Every structure is written in structure tokens, then in C-alpha cells.
Short mmCIF file of C-alpha atoms in Angstrom, two decimals:
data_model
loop_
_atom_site.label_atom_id
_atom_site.label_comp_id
_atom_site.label_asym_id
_atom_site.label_seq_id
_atom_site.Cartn_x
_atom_site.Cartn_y
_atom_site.Cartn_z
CA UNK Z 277 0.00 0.00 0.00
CA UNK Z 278 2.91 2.39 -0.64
CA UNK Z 279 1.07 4.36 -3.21
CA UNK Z 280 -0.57 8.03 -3.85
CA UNK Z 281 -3.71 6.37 -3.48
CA UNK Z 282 -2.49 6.02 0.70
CA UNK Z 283 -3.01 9.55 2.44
CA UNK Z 284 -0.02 8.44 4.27
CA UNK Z 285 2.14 8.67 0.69
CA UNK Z 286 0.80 11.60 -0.40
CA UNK Z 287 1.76 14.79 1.20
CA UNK Z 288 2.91 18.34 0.76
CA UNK Z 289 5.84 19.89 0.81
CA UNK Z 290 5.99 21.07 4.45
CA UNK Z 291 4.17 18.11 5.46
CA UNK Z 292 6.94 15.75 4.23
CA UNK Z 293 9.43 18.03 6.06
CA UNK Z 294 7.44 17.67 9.23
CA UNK Z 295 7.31 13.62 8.51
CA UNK Z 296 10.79 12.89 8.27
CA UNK Z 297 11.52 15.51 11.28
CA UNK Z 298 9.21 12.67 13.62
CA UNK Z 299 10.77 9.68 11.96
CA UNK Z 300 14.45 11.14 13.41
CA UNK Z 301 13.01 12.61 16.69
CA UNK Z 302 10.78 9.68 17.37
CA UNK Z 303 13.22 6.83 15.99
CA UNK Z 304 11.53 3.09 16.50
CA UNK Z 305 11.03 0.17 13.86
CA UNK Z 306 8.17 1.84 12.01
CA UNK Z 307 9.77 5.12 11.35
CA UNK Z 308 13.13 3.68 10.39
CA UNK Z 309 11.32 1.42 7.89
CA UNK Z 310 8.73 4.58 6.46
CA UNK Z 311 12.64 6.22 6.47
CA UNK Z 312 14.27 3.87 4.04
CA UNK Z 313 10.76 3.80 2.02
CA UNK Z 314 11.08 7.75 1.24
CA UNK Z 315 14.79 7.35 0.80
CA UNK Z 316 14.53 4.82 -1.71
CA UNK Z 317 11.71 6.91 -3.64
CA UNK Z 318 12.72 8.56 -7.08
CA UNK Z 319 10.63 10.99 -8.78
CA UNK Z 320 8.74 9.48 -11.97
CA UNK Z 321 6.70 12.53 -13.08
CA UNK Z 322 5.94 15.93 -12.17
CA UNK Z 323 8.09 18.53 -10.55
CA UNK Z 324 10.88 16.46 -9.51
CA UNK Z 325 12.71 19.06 -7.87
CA UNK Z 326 10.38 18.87 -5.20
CA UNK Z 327 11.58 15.23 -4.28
CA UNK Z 328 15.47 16.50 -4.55
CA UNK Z 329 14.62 19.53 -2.33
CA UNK Z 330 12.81 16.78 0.11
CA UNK Z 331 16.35 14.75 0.26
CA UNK Z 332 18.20 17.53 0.84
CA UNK Z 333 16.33 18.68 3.44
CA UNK Z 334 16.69 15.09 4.76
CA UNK Z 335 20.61 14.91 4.61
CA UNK Z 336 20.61 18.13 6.40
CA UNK Z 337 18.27 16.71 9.42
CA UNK Z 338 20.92 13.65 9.85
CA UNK Z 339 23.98 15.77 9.77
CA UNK Z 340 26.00 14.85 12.92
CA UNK Z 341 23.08 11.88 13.83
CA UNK Z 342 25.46 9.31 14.73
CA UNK Z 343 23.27 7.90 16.89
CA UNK Z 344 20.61 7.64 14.79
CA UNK Z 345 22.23 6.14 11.39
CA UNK Z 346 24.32 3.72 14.26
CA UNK Z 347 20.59 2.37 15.13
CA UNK Z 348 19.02 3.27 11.35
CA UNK Z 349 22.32 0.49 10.31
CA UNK Z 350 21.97 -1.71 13.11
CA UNK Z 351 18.59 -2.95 11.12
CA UNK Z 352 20.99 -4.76 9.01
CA UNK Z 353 21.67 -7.18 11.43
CA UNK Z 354 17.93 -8.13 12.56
CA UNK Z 355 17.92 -11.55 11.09
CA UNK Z 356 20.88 -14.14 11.93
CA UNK Z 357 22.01 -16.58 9.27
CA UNK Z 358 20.46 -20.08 9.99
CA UNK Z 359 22.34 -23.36 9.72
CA UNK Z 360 19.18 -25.11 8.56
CA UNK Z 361 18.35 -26.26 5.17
CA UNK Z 362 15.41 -24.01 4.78
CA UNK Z 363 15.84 -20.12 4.69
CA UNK Z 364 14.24 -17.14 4.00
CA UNK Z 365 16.36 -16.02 1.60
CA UNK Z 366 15.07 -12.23 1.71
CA UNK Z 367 15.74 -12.10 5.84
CA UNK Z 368 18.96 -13.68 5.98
CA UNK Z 369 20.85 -12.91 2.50
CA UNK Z 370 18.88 -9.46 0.57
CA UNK Z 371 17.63 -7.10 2.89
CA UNK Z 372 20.71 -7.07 4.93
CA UNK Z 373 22.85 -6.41 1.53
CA UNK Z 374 19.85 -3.84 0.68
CA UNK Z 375 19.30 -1.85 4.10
CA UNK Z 376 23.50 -1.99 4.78
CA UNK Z 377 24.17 -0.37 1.26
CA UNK Z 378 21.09 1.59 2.25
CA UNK Z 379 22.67 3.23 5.42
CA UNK Z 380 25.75 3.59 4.13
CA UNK Z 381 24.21 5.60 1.25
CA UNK Z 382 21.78 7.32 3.51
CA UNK Z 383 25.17 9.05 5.23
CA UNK Z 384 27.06 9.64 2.14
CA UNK Z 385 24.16 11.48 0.96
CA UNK Z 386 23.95 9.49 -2.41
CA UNK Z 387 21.08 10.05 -4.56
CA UNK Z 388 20.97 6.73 -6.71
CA UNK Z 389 18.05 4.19 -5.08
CA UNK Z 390 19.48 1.07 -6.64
CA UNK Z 391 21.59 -1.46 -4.54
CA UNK Z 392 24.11 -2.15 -7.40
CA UNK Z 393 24.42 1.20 -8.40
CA UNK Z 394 24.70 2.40 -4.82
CA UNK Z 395 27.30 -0.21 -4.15
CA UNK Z 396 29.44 1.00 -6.78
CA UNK Z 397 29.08 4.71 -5.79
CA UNK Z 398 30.44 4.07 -2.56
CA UNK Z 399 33.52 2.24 -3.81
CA UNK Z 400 34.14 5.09 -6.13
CA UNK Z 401 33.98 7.37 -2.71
CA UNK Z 402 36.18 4.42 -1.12
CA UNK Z 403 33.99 3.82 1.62
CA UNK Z 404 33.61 0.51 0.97
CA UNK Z 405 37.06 -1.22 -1.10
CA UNK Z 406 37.37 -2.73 -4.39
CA UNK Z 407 37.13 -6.24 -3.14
CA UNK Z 408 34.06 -5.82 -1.03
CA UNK Z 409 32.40 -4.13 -3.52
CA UNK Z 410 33.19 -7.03 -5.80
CA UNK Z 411 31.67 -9.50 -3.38
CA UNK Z 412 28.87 -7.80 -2.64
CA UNK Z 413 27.37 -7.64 -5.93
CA UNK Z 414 28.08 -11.26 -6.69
CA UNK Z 415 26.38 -12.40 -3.51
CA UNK Z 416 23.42 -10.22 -5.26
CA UNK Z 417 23.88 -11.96 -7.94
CA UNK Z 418 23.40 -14.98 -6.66
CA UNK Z 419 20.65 -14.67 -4.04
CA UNK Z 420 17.99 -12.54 -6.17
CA UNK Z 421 17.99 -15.24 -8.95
CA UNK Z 422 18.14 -18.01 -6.37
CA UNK Z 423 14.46 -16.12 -5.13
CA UNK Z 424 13.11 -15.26 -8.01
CA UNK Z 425 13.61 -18.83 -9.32
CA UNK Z 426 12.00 -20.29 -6.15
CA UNK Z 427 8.93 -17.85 -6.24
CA UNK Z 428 8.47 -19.22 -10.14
CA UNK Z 429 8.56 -22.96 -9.09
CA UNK Z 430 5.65 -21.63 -6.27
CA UNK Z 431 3.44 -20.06 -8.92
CA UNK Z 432 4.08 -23.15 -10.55
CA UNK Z 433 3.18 -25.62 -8.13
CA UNK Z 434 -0.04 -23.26 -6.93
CA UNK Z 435 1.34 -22.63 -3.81
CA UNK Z 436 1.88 -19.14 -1.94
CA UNK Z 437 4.53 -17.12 -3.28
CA UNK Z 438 7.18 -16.62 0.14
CA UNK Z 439 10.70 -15.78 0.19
CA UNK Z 440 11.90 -19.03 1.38
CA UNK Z 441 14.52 -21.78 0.27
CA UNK Z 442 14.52 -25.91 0.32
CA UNK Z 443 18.77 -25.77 -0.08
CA UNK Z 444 18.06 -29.42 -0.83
CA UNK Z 445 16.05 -28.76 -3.75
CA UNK Z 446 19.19 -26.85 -5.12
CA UNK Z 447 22.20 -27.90 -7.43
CA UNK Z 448 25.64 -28.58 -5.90
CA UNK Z 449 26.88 -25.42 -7.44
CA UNK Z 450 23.78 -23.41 -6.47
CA UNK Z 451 24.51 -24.41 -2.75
CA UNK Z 452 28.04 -23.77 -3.28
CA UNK Z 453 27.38 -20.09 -4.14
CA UNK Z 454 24.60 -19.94 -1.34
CA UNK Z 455 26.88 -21.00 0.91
CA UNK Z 456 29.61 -18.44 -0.33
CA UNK Z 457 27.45 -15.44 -0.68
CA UNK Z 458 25.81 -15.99 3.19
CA UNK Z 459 29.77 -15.70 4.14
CA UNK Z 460 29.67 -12.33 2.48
CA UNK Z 461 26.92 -11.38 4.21
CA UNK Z 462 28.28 -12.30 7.53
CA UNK Z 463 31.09 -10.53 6.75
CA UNK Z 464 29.30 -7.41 5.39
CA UNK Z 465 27.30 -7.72 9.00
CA UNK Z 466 30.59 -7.17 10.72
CA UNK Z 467 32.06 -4.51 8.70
CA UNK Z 468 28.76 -2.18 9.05
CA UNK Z 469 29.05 -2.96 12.86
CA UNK Z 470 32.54 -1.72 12.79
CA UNK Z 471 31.57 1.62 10.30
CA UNK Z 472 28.37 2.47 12.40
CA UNK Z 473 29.46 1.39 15.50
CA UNK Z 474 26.95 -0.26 16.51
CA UNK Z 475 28.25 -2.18 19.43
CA UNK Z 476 28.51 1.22 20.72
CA UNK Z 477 24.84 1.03 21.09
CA UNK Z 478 22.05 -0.75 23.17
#
């Protein structure tokens, strides 16, 4: 329901400004997802300087909000990895790619609302290196087909679409890069915990 048909999407200028004001003041679960929702929004039609004058006026309400972007990250590390044969593979493997990349693009103030693209704009800033970078968009590479592919055998079968994986159901090599792209993601875990310091926080 994230649409202009939902009063809640579809505001003024000044009421936006007032929005994302609460959503920093008043920081809990809610607000930090409604948070990543407007950040990841891109104008489509209309007067799309209106959008660009909304993000600015966002970067310039988290200027010197450590605290905040420490517990805005920390979201990355809601779900752990499992060491059972069925996952969800959007908990444990893309949203904490997505909302890490998300933070660290929230703080550098970049515009761009794609993962990949992000993900590349921060290694051109150095923020994240060459080799991280590199992993981090094959893990993406991996996981989204790995979902997608799992949500087409569901359709398939008439079942529910859901986000989760049988990794018995999988080729060797399919597991192999699984396996392989959850270590990145443990690892990516760690280094956002080390750039937000979040064990600094409760």
C-alpha cells in the first residue's frame, strides 16, 4: 500500500518536512522502515525538484546523527544466518545487503536508489574497497535469482509465493554459491558494525 492512493504517501511539501523531522526525533522500527521507504523513492513525473529539495532537506536533518544512522544500520543485522536447510532467503541474505548499502548511502548522501548502483558509488567514494564491492554484488547476484527462481517454481506448483529456500532442492553449485554469498553477508554484517558502531549502542 505504498502508493498516492495512501493519504499516508501523499503529502505536501511542508508536510513531508514535518514527517521525516518525527521519523528522526521519534526513531523506532516503524519510522526507520517509512525512512528507508522515502529514501529509496525517485521521482517518476511531475516537478521532480520537489523530491530532490525533500532529500536535501533530509541529509541536512541527519547531519552529525550518529546515533541515529548507528541504530538506522543496526537494522541490518535483525535476522541471523540459519544453519538449517530451509531459509528465507530475503531475511537472511537481501535485505541485509539492501538496508547496509542503504545506510551507508543514507550518510554519504547518495542520490541513486538502486543497490548495485549504490554499491558502486560508494567504492568510487572508497567507503567501501574494491574487493568488497566485488563480493557484494556477486552475492546479489546470486541470491535474487536463487528467489526469483523459487517464487516461479511456487506459482508453478499453486502454492503461496514466500521468500523461502529448500537448499536441498538446489544444485551442488547453487549451494556452493549460497553457501559463499551468506559468508559475504556475515562478513558485510561485521564490517557495518565496525563503520556504524553499533556495538557502541544498546
Amino acid at each position: 500500500n505504498i502508493m498516492v492512493s495512501n493519504p499516508f504517501w501523499c503529502k505536501t511539501v511542508s508536510e513531508y518536512k514535518a514527517e521525516t523531522a518525527r521519523w528522526i526525533e521519534s526513531p523506532d522500527m516503524q519510522n526507520y522502515m517509512d525512512l528507508a521507504i522515502f529514501f529509496d523513492a525517485f521521482a517518476v513525473a511531475g516537478d521532480k525538484t520537489l523530491l530532490i529539495n525533500l532529500k536535501d532537506d533530509l541529509f541536512n536533518k541527519l547531519h552529525d546523527k550518529d546515533v541515529f544512522m548507528a541504530y538506522f544500520a543496526k537494522a541490518t543485522l535483525t535476522f541471523d544466518t540459519p544453519k538449517t536447510n530451509k531459509l528465507d532467503i530475503k531475511k537472511v541474505a537481501v535485505f541485509p545487503i539492501v538496508q547496509g548499502i542503504r545506510s551507508l548511502a543514507l550518510r554519504e548522501r547518495i542520490r541513486e536508489t538502486t543497490t548495485v548502483k549504490r554499491i558502486k558509488i560508494l567504492q568510487d567514494r572508497g567507503e567501501i574497497d574494491k574487493e568488497l564491492a566485488a563480493e557484494l554484488l556477486e552475492a546479489f547476484d546470486v541470491v535474487n535469482p536463487l528467489r526469483l527462481k523459487s517464487q516461479l517454481e511456487d506459482i508453478q506448483d499453486g502454492k503461496e509465493i514466500d521468500n523461502e529456500i529448500d537448499t536441498h532442492t538446489l544444485g551442488k553449485i547453487e549451494r556452493d554459491l549460497l553457501k559463499d554469498s551468506l559468508k559475504i553477508v556475515v562478513e558485510f554484517k561485521r564490517f557495518i558494525t565496525h563503520k556504524f558502531k553499533i556495538d557502541k549502542i544498546s
